[in-house]
Amino acid sequence: MEPRPPLTRRRALAGAGALAAAGALSPLAAGCSAPYDTVASDKTRLRFWHLYGGGDGVNMTAMLDAFAAGHRGIDLQATVLEWGAPYYTKLGMAGAGGRAPEIAAMHLARVPGFAPGKLLDPFDLDLLAELGVKPEDFTKEMWERGQFGGKQYAIPLDTHPMVLYYQTELCEKAGLLDGDGRLKPIESTGDFTAALRAVKKVTGGPALITETLGPDVVGPWRLFATFYAQSGGRVLSADGKRIELDDAKALKVLDYLARLGEEGLMLRRADYPGSIGQFSGGKFGFLLNGEWEVSTFKTAKMKFSMTRTPGLFGPPKTFADCHAFVLPHQEGRGGAPDRAAHTLAAWMLKHSVDWAKGGHVPAYTPVLDDPAYVKLKPQSEYRGVIDDVVLDDPAWFAGSASRMWIELGGVFSGVLTGTRSPRGAVAEARKRLRQLLDTPNPLPGAES
């Protein structure tokens, strides 16, 4: 997930099967191929499709401008498409026709749905190595999520996990900060409940806010997925073909979240924009959300900080996805345009300190020790989470803006708002997962 206007984000989370509608929603509605612009004969055309809006869009534009300025022999043509299902449908259709752009952005957990080898082409690892990018520059788990059949189909740019934001003044009054002004360790449900109660004594109201409802709501799924992963449970099998939801572990997480609402420690009803706005208003001590809102709160000049989501049910794992670079399928891919695509990916990785300003943790690990990144506050405070992020199990219907996020987000929303029992939510989640597993991948050229 990533910084973008919340309402646009919610509108974009439509069903991935709406193939025909996607063309109408896209700036490239005239066709499924990348636009062909006139290119000077002495330059190599490089078309890059991405879905970055909001603060991410500003950062990406600045980085692309810098790349273009330093690579005069490349005619970089960047096109922004609508975030979510419209983007992925358009990209899949372009790849199926072999008329795609040279390079594109993709969420790493969405790669399995793009039938690597059919809708995506593999990267040339020798060329990447020549450009200074090697597999050992990434965490093993993140790198391998881009592999299929022994080939590399995605190069991670970042990871964007769930984090815990906290209001420093409220937490200080509640006695929750250490001598350096950082949040004291929270290592169990008991610790977290106690912290919320301490803030409630200061404010007189709920201490925690998060997204719990709204059209195409996904926050409840991301919250559940984080704590469920800490318990050691998984939703699907390693190949994404079977349900492995552990009812006991799921109920333990959902029961706890339900109790937070019942006790008045967490606000039960808040849509995405409302959760951001109300936390900005200073009445809540804590916000659980993706790290991409850091720019929002810094712009508002709030007194806040961030830390990794605490381990309430086990090790402090957290749910995430990753932005990545992919090579959409082209007939006859190769030559100077392909080299330009690899060059862009390598350059962006090496300059991802600028990308990290929006809150994302760089996937290219040499950047994590770059003094310029370490100085970014509070962005670098949670960089250690890169070793503990958990992505969706591989399935065509999983990943950012996916059917699973929307389906299960709606199911778990009822638990957070108090309109559905935890046990009923687990049963309904199983039903929805079965329906998704029985539904063929709607992207052209992909297999179910």
Coordinates of C-alpha atoms in Angstrom, one line a residue:
M1 CA 0.0 0.0 0.0
E2 CA 1.1 3.4 -0.6
P3 CA 0.4 7.1 -0.3
R4 CA -2.6 8.2 -2.4
P5 CA -5.8 10.1 -1.9
P6 CA -7.9 7.7 0.2
L7 CA -11.1 8.2 -1.8
T8 CA -9.3 7.4 -5.1
R9 CA -7.9 4.3 -3.5
R10 CA -11.3 3.1 -2.4
R11 CA -12.9 3.7 -5.8
A12 CA -10.1 1.8 -7.5
L13 CA -10.6 -1.3 -5.4
A14 CA -13.1 -2.9 -7.8
G15 CA -13.3 -6.5 -8.8
A16 CA -10.4 -7.8 -11.0
G17 CA -12.8 -9.5 -13.4
A18 CA -14.2 -6.2 -14.8
L19 CA -12.0 -6.5 -17.9
A20 CA -14.2 -4.4 -20.2
A21 CA -14.7 -1.6 -17.7
A22 CA -11.0 -1.3 -17.0
G23 CA -10.3 0.2 -20.4
A24 CA -12.8 2.9 -19.8
L25 CA -11.3 3.7 -16.4
S26 CA -7.8 4.0 -17.8
P27 CA -6.1 7.0 -19.4
L28 CA -5.1 4.6 -22.2
A29 CA -8.7 3.7 -23.0
A30 CA -8.1 3.8 -26.7
G31 CA -6.3 0.4 -26.7
C32 CA -4.4 -2.3 -24.8
S33 CA -1.0 -1.4 -26.0
A34 CA 1.5 1.1 -24.8
P35 CA 1.2 4.5 -26.5
Y36 CA 3.6 5.0 -29.4
D37 CA 5.1 8.5 -29.3
T38 CA 7.6 9.9 -31.7
V39 CA 11.2 9.2 -30.6
A40 CA 14.3 11.0 -31.8
S41 CA 16.3 8.6 -33.9
D42 CA 19.3 8.9 -31.6
K43 CA 17.4 7.9 -28.5
T44 CA 16.1 4.6 -27.1
R45 CA 12.4 4.7 -26.2
L46 CA 11.6 3.4 -22.6
R47 CA 7.9 3.3 -21.7
F48 CA 7.2 2.9 -18.0
W49 CA 3.7 2.3 -16.6
H50 CA 3.0 2.8 -12.9
L51 CA 0.2 3.4 -10.5
Y52 CA 1.7 5.9 -8.1
G53 CA -0.5 8.8 -7.0
G54 CA -0.5 11.2 -4.1
G55 CA 2.8 11.6 -2.3
D56 CA 4.2 8.5 -4.1
G57 CA 3.4 10.1 -7.4
V58 CA 5.3 13.3 -6.4
N59 CA 8.3 11.3 -5.3
M60 CA 8.3 9.0 -8.4
T61 CA 8.0 12.0 -10.8
A62 CA 11.0 13.6 -9.2
M63 CA 13.1 10.4 -9.4
L64 CA 12.1 9.8 -13.0
D65 CA 13.1 13.4 -13.9
A66 CA 16.5 12.8 -12.3
F67 CA 16.9 9.6 -14.2
A68 CA 16.0 11.2 -17.5
A69 CA 18.4 14.1 -16.8
G70 CA 21.3 11.6 -16.3
H71 CA 20.4 9.3 -19.2
R72 CA 20.1 11.6 -22.3
G73 CA 20.2 8.6 -24.6
I74 CA 17.0 7.3 -23.2
D75 CA 13.6 8.8 -24.1
L76 CA 11.7 7.9 -20.9
Q77 CA 7.9 8.0 -21.3
A78 CA 6.1 7.5 -18.0
T79 CA 2.4 6.9 -17.9
V80 CA 0.3 6.8 -14.7
L81 CA -2.8 4.6 -14.7
E82 CA -5.6 4.3 -12.1
W83 CA -4.5 2.5 -9.0
G84 CA -6.0 -1.0 -8.3
A85 CA -7.9 -3.4 -10.5
P86 CA -8.1 -1.1 -13.5
Y87 CA -4.3 -0.9 -13.6
Y88 CA -3.8 -4.6 -13.3
T89 CA -6.4 -5.4 -15.9
K90 CA -4.9 -3.0 -18.4
L91 CA -1.4 -4.3 -17.8
G92 CA -2.5 -7.9 -18.2
M93 CA -4.3 -7.2 -21.4
A94 CA -1.2 -5.4 -22.8
G95 CA 1.0 -8.3 -21.9
A96 CA -1.4 -10.8 -23.4
G97 CA -1.2 -9.0 -26.7
G98 CA 2.6 -8.7 -26.5
R99 CA 2.3 -4.9 -26.9
A100 CA 3.2 -3.9 -23.4
P101 CA 5.5 -1.1 -22.2
E102 CA 9.2 -2.0 -21.6
I103 CA 8.8 -1.9 -17.8
A104 CA 6.1 -1.5 -15.3
A105 CA 5.4 -1.3 -11.5
M106 CA 3.6 -4.2 -9.8
H107 CA 2.8 -5.3 -6.3
L108 CA 4.9 -8.3 -5.6
A109 CA 2.0 -10.4 -4.2
R110 CA 0.2 -9.8 -7.5
V111 CA 2.9 -11.5 -9.6
P112 CA 1.5 -15.1 -9.4
G113 CA -1.7 -13.9 -11.0
F114 CA 0.2 -12.7 -14.1
A115 CA 1.2 -16.1 -15.3
P116 CA 5.0 -15.4 -15.4
G117 CA 6.2 -16.5 -18.8
K118 CA 3.0 -15.5 -20.5
L119 CA 2.1 -12.0 -19.3
L120 CA 5.5 -11.2 -17.9
D121 CA 9.0 -11.7 -19.2
P122 CA 12.0 -12.6 -16.9
F123 CA 14.8 -10.2 -16.0
D124 CA 18.3 -10.8 -17.3
L125 CA 20.2 -11.3 -14.0
D126 CA 23.6 -11.0 -15.7
L127 CA 22.6 -7.6 -17.0
L128 CA 21.4 -6.5 -13.6
A129 CA 24.7 -7.7 -12.1
E130 CA 26.5 -5.6 -14.7
L131 CA 24.4 -2.7 -13.5
G132 CA 25.3 -3.4 -9.9
V133 CA 22.2 -5.2 -8.6
K134 CA 22.6 -8.8 -7.3
P135 CA 20.2 -11.2 -5.5
E136 CA 22.2 -10.9 -2.3
D137 CA 21.2 -7.3 -2.1
F138 CA 17.7 -8.3 -1.0
T139 CA 16.3 -10.4 1.7
K140 CA 16.0 -14.0 0.6
E141 CA 12.2 -14.2 1.2
M142 CA 11.5 -11.0 -0.8
W143 CA 13.8 -11.9 -3.7
E144 CA 12.3 -15.4 -4.0
R145 CA 8.8 -14.1 -4.2
G146 CA 9.6 -12.8 -7.6
Q147 CA 10.9 -16.1 -8.9
F148 CA 9.0 -18.7 -10.9
G149 CA 10.4 -21.7 -12.7
G150 CA 13.9 -20.7 -11.8
K151 CA 13.6 -17.3 -13.4
Q152 CA 13.3 -13.8 -11.9
Y153 CA 10.1 -12.0 -12.9
A154 CA 10.0 -9.2 -10.3
I155 CA 12.6 -7.0 -8.7
P156 CA 11.4 -5.6 -5.4
L157 CA 11.7 -1.8 -4.9
D158 CA 10.4 -1.6 -1.3
T159 CA 8.1 -3.1 1.3
H160 CA 5.2 -1.2 2.7
P161 CA 4.1 -2.8 6.0
M162 CA 1.5 -2.2 8.6
V163 CA 3.0 0.0 11.4
L164 CA 2.0 1.6 14.7
Y165 CA 1.8 5.4 14.7
Y166 CA 1.7 7.1 18.1
Q167 CA 1.0 10.6 19.3
T168 CA 4.1 11.5 21.3
E169 CA 2.5 14.0 23.6
L170 CA -0.4 11.8 24.6
C171 CA 1.9 8.8 25.1
E172 CA 4.2 10.8 27.2
K173 CA 1.4 11.9 29.5
A174 CA 0.3 8.3 29.7
G175 CA 3.8 7.3 30.8
L176 CA 4.5 5.1 27.7
L177 CA 7.7 6.7 26.4
D178 CA 11.3 5.9 27.4
G179 CA 14.0 8.4 28.2
D180 CA 14.7 8.9 24.5
G181 CA 11.1 9.7 23.7
R182 CA 10.4 6.4 22.0
L183 CA 7.5 4.1 22.8
K184 CA 8.4 1.5 25.4
P185 CA 8.4 -2.1 24.2
I186 CA 5.0 -3.7 23.7
E187 CA 5.4 -7.5 23.5
S188 CA 2.0 -9.0 24.2
T189 CA -1.8 -8.4 24.1
G190 CA -1.6 -7.6 27.8
D191 CA 1.1 -4.9 27.2
F192 CA -1.0 -3.4 24.3
T193 CA -4.2 -3.4 26.3
A194 CA -2.5 -1.7 29.2
A195 CA -1.0 1.0 26.9
L196 CA -4.4 1.7 25.4
R197 CA -6.0 1.9 28.9
A198 CA -3.3 4.3 29.9
V199 CA -4.0 6.6 27.0
K200 CA -7.8 6.4 27.6
K201 CA -7.2 7.7 31.1
V202 CA -5.6 10.7 29.5
T203 CA -8.1 11.4 26.8
G204 CA -11.3 9.9 28.2
G205 CA -12.0 8.2 24.9
P206 CA -10.8 5.4 22.7
A207 CA -7.0 5.2 22.4
L208 CA -6.7 3.4 19.1
I209 CA -8.1 4.1 15.7
T210 CA -7.9 2.2 12.4
E211 CA -9.9 1.7 9.3
T212 CA -12.9 -0.5 10.2
L213 CA -15.5 0.1 7.5
G214 CA -16.3 1.8 4.2
P215 CA -16.8 0.8 0.5
D216 CA -14.4 -2.0 -0.5
V217 CA -12.8 -1.8 2.9
V218 CA -9.5 -3.6 3.2
G219 CA -8.1 -2.3 6.5
P220 CA -9.7 -5.0 8.6
W221 CA -8.1 -7.7 6.4
R222 CA -4.7 -6.2 6.8
L223 CA -5.1 -5.8 10.5
F224 CA -6.2 -9.5 10.9
A225 CA -3.5 -10.7 8.5
T226 CA -0.8 -9.0 10.6
F227 CA -1.8 -10.5 13.9
Y228 CA -2.7 -13.9 12.4
A229 CA 0.7 -14.1 10.8
Q230 CA 2.3 -13.5 14.3
S231 CA 0.5 -16.6 15.6
G232 CA 2.1 -18.7 12.9
G233 CA -1.0 -19.3 10.9
R234 CA -1.4 -19.1 7.2
V235 CA -4.5 -18.6 5.1
L236 CA -3.6 -20.7 2.0
S237 CA -1.2 -23.5 1.2
A238 CA 2.3 -22.6 -0.1
D239 CA 1.1 -23.2 -3.7
G240 CA -2.0 -21.1 -3.1
K241 CA -4.4 -23.9 -4.0
R242 CA -5.8 -25.0 -0.7
I243 CA -7.3 -23.4 2.4
E244 CA -5.2 -23.7 5.5
L245 CA -6.9 -21.2 7.7
D246 CA -6.4 -22.2 11.4
D247 CA -9.8 -21.6 13.1
A248 CA -8.4 -21.5 16.6
K249 CA -5.6 -19.0 15.8
A250 CA -8.0 -16.8 13.7
L251 CA -10.6 -16.8 16.6
K252 CA -7.9 -15.8 19.1
V253 CA -7.0 -12.8 17.0
L254 CA -10.6 -11.8 16.2
D255 CA -11.8 -12.3 19.8
Y256 CA -9.0 -9.9 21.0
L257 CA -9.8 -7.2 18.4
A258 CA -13.5 -7.5 19.2
R259 CA -12.8 -7.0 22.9
L260 CA -10.9 -3.8 22.2
G261 CA -14.0 -2.4 20.7
E262 CA -16.3 -3.7 23.4
E263 CA -14.1 -2.1 26.1
G264 CA -14.0 1.3 24.3
L265 CA -10.3 1.1 23.7
M266 CA -10.6 1.1 19.9
L267 CA -13.0 3.3 17.9
R268 CA -15.4 0.9 16.3
R269 CA -16.6 2.9 13.3
A270 CA -14.1 4.8 11.1
D271 CA -13.6 4.7 7.3
Y272 CA -10.1 5.3 5.8
P273 CA -10.3 9.1 5.5
G274 CA -11.9 9.4 8.9
S275 CA -9.2 7.3 10.6
I276 CA -6.5 9.5 9.1
G277 CA -8.3 12.8 9.8
Q278 CA -9.2 11.9 13.4
F279 CA -5.7 10.7 14.3
S280 CA -4.4 14.0 12.8
G281 CA -6.8 15.8 15.2
G282 CA -4.9 14.6 18.2
K283 CA -7.6 12.7 20.1
F284 CA -6.2 9.2 19.6
G285 CA -2.9 7.9 21.0
F286 CA -2.4 5.2 18.4
L287 CA -3.2 4.4 14.7
L288 CA -2.6 1.1 13.0
N289 CA -2.2 1.6 9.3
G290 CA 0.3 1.3 6.5
E291 CA 3.4 3.5 6.7
W292 CA 2.5 5.6 3.6
E293 CA 0.6 8.2 5.7
V294 CA 3.9 9.5 7.1
S295 CA 3.9 12.4 4.6
T296 CA 0.3 13.3 5.6
F297 CA 1.2 13.7 9.3
K298 CA 4.5 15.4 8.7
T299 CA 2.8 17.9 6.5
A300 CA 0.2 18.5 9.2
K301 CA 3.2 19.1 11.6
M302 CA 1.9 16.6 14.1
K303 CA 3.9 15.5 17.0
F304 CA 4.1 11.8 16.3
S305 CA 6.4 8.9 15.7
M306 CA 6.1 5.4 14.3
T307 CA 7.3 1.9 15.2
R308 CA 6.9 -1.6 13.8
T309 CA 3.6 -3.3 14.7
P310 CA 4.2 -5.0 18.1
G311 CA 4.2 -8.7 18.4
L312 CA 1.0 -9.4 20.2
F313 CA 0.5 -13.0 19.3
G314 CA 4.1 -14.1 18.7
P315 CA 7.1 -12.7 16.9
P316 CA 6.6 -9.2 15.6
K317 CA 5.7 -10.1 12.1
T318 CA 3.6 -7.7 10.1
F319 CA 1.5 -7.9 7.0
A320 CA 2.9 -6.1 3.9
D321 CA 3.1 -6.0 0.2
C322 CA 6.0 -4.7 -1.9
H323 CA 6.3 -2.5 -4.9
A324 CA 8.4 -4.1 -7.6
F325 CA 9.5 -3.7 -11.2
V326 CA 8.3 -6.2 -13.8
L327 CA 8.8 -6.6 -17.6
P328 CA 5.4 -7.0 -19.2
H329 CA 5.5 -9.5 -22.1
Q330 CA 6.6 -8.1 -25.4
E331 CA 7.0 -10.0 -28.7
G332 CA 10.7 -9.9 -29.5
R333 CA 11.9 -8.3 -26.2
G334 CA 15.5 -7.4 -26.2
G335 CA 18.1 -5.0 -27.5
A336 CA 18.5 -1.4 -26.4
P337 CA 14.9 -0.9 -25.0
D338 CA 15.3 -4.0 -22.8
R339 CA 18.7 -2.8 -21.5
A340 CA 17.1 0.6 -20.8
A341 CA 14.4 -1.1 -18.7
H342 CA 17.0 -2.9 -16.6
T343 CA 19.0 0.4 -16.3
L344 CA 15.9 2.2 -14.9
A345 CA 15.2 -0.6 -12.4
A346 CA 18.8 -0.6 -11.1
W347 CA 19.0 3.2 -10.9
M348 CA 15.8 3.4 -9.0
L349 CA 17.0 0.8 -6.5
K350 CA 20.2 2.6 -5.8
H351 CA 18.4 5.9 -5.4
S352 CA 15.6 4.6 -3.2
V353 CA 16.5 6.8 -0.3
D354 CA 14.3 9.4 -2.1
W355 CA 11.6 6.8 -2.5
A356 CA 11.8 6.1 1.3
K357 CA 10.8 9.7 2.1
G358 CA 7.2 8.5 1.5
G359 CA 7.5 5.9 4.3
H360 CA 8.4 2.8 2.3
V361 CA 11.2 0.6 3.5
P362 CA 13.8 0.1 0.7
A363 CA 14.0 -3.5 -0.5
Y364 CA 17.6 -2.9 -1.8
T365 CA 19.3 -3.6 1.5
P366 CA 22.5 -1.5 0.9
V367 CA 20.3 1.6 1.2
L368 CA 19.2 0.6 4.7
D369 CA 22.6 1.6 6.1
D370 CA 23.0 4.7 3.9
P371 CA 23.4 7.7 6.3
A372 CA 20.9 9.7 4.3
Y373 CA 18.3 7.0 5.0
V374 CA 19.2 6.6 8.6
K375 CA 18.7 10.4 9.1
L376 CA 15.1 10.1 7.8
K377 CA 12.9 10.3 10.9
P378 CA 10.6 8.6 11.7
Q379 CA 10.9 6.6 8.5
S380 CA 14.1 4.7 9.5
E381 CA 12.7 3.9 12.9
Y382 CA 11.0 0.7 11.6
R383 CA 13.5 -0.4 8.9
G384 CA 14.2 -3.6 10.8
V385 CA 10.7 -4.8 9.8
I386 CA 12.1 -5.8 6.4
D387 CA 13.2 -9.1 7.9
D388 CA 9.7 -9.9 9.3
V389 CA 7.2 -8.8 6.6
V390 CA 4.6 -11.4 5.5
L391 CA 3.0 -11.2 2.1
D392 CA -0.2 -13.0 0.9
D393 CA 0.1 -16.6 0.0
P394 CA 0.6 -16.9 -3.8
A395 CA -2.8 -16.9 -5.6
W396 CA -4.2 -14.9 -8.5
F397 CA -6.9 -13.3 -6.2
A398 CA -4.4 -12.1 -3.6
G399 CA -2.2 -9.1 -3.2
S400 CA -2.9 -5.3 -3.1
A401 CA -6.2 -4.2 -4.6
S402 CA -7.2 -7.9 -4.8
R403 CA -10.5 -9.7 -4.6
M404 CA -9.3 -11.4 -1.4
W405 CA -8.5 -8.1 0.3
I406 CA -12.0 -6.8 -0.5
E407 CA -13.9 -10.0 0.3
L408 CA -12.2 -10.7 3.6
G409 CA -12.0 -7.0 4.5
G410 CA -15.7 -6.8 4.4
V411 CA -16.1 -10.0 6.5
F412 CA -13.7 -8.8 9.3
S413 CA -15.1 -5.3 9.2
G414 CA -18.2 -6.8 11.0
V415 CA -16.0 -8.0 13.9
L416 CA -14.4 -4.6 14.4
T417 CA -17.7 -2.7 14.3
G418 CA -19.5 -5.3 16.5
T419 CA -22.0 -6.5 13.9
R420 CA -20.6 -10.0 13.3
S421 CA -19.2 -12.5 15.8
P422 CA -15.6 -13.7 15.4
R423 CA -16.8 -17.3 15.0
G424 CA -19.3 -16.3 12.3
A425 CA -16.5 -14.3 10.6
V426 CA -14.2 -17.3 10.4
A427 CA -16.9 -19.4 8.9
E428 CA -17.7 -16.7 6.3
A429 CA -14.1 -16.2 5.5
R430 CA -13.8 -19.9 4.7
K431 CA -16.8 -19.7 2.4
R432 CA -15.4 -16.7 0.5
L433 CA -11.9 -18.3 0.2
R434 CA -13.6 -21.4 -1.3
Q435 CA -15.4 -19.3 -3.8
L436 CA -12.2 -17.5 -4.8
L437 CA -10.3 -20.8 -5.2
D438 CA -13.1 -22.1 -7.5
T439 CA -13.0 -19.0 -9.7
P440 CA -10.7 -19.0 -12.7
N441 CA -8.2 -16.2 -13.1
P442 CA -9.9 -13.7 -15.4
L443 CA -6.8 -12.1 -16.9
P444 CA -6.3 -13.0 -20.6
G445 CA -3.6 -15.6 -21.1
A446 CA -3.5 -16.6 -17.4
E447 CA -4.3 -20.0 -16.0
S448 CA -6.6 -20.7 -13.0

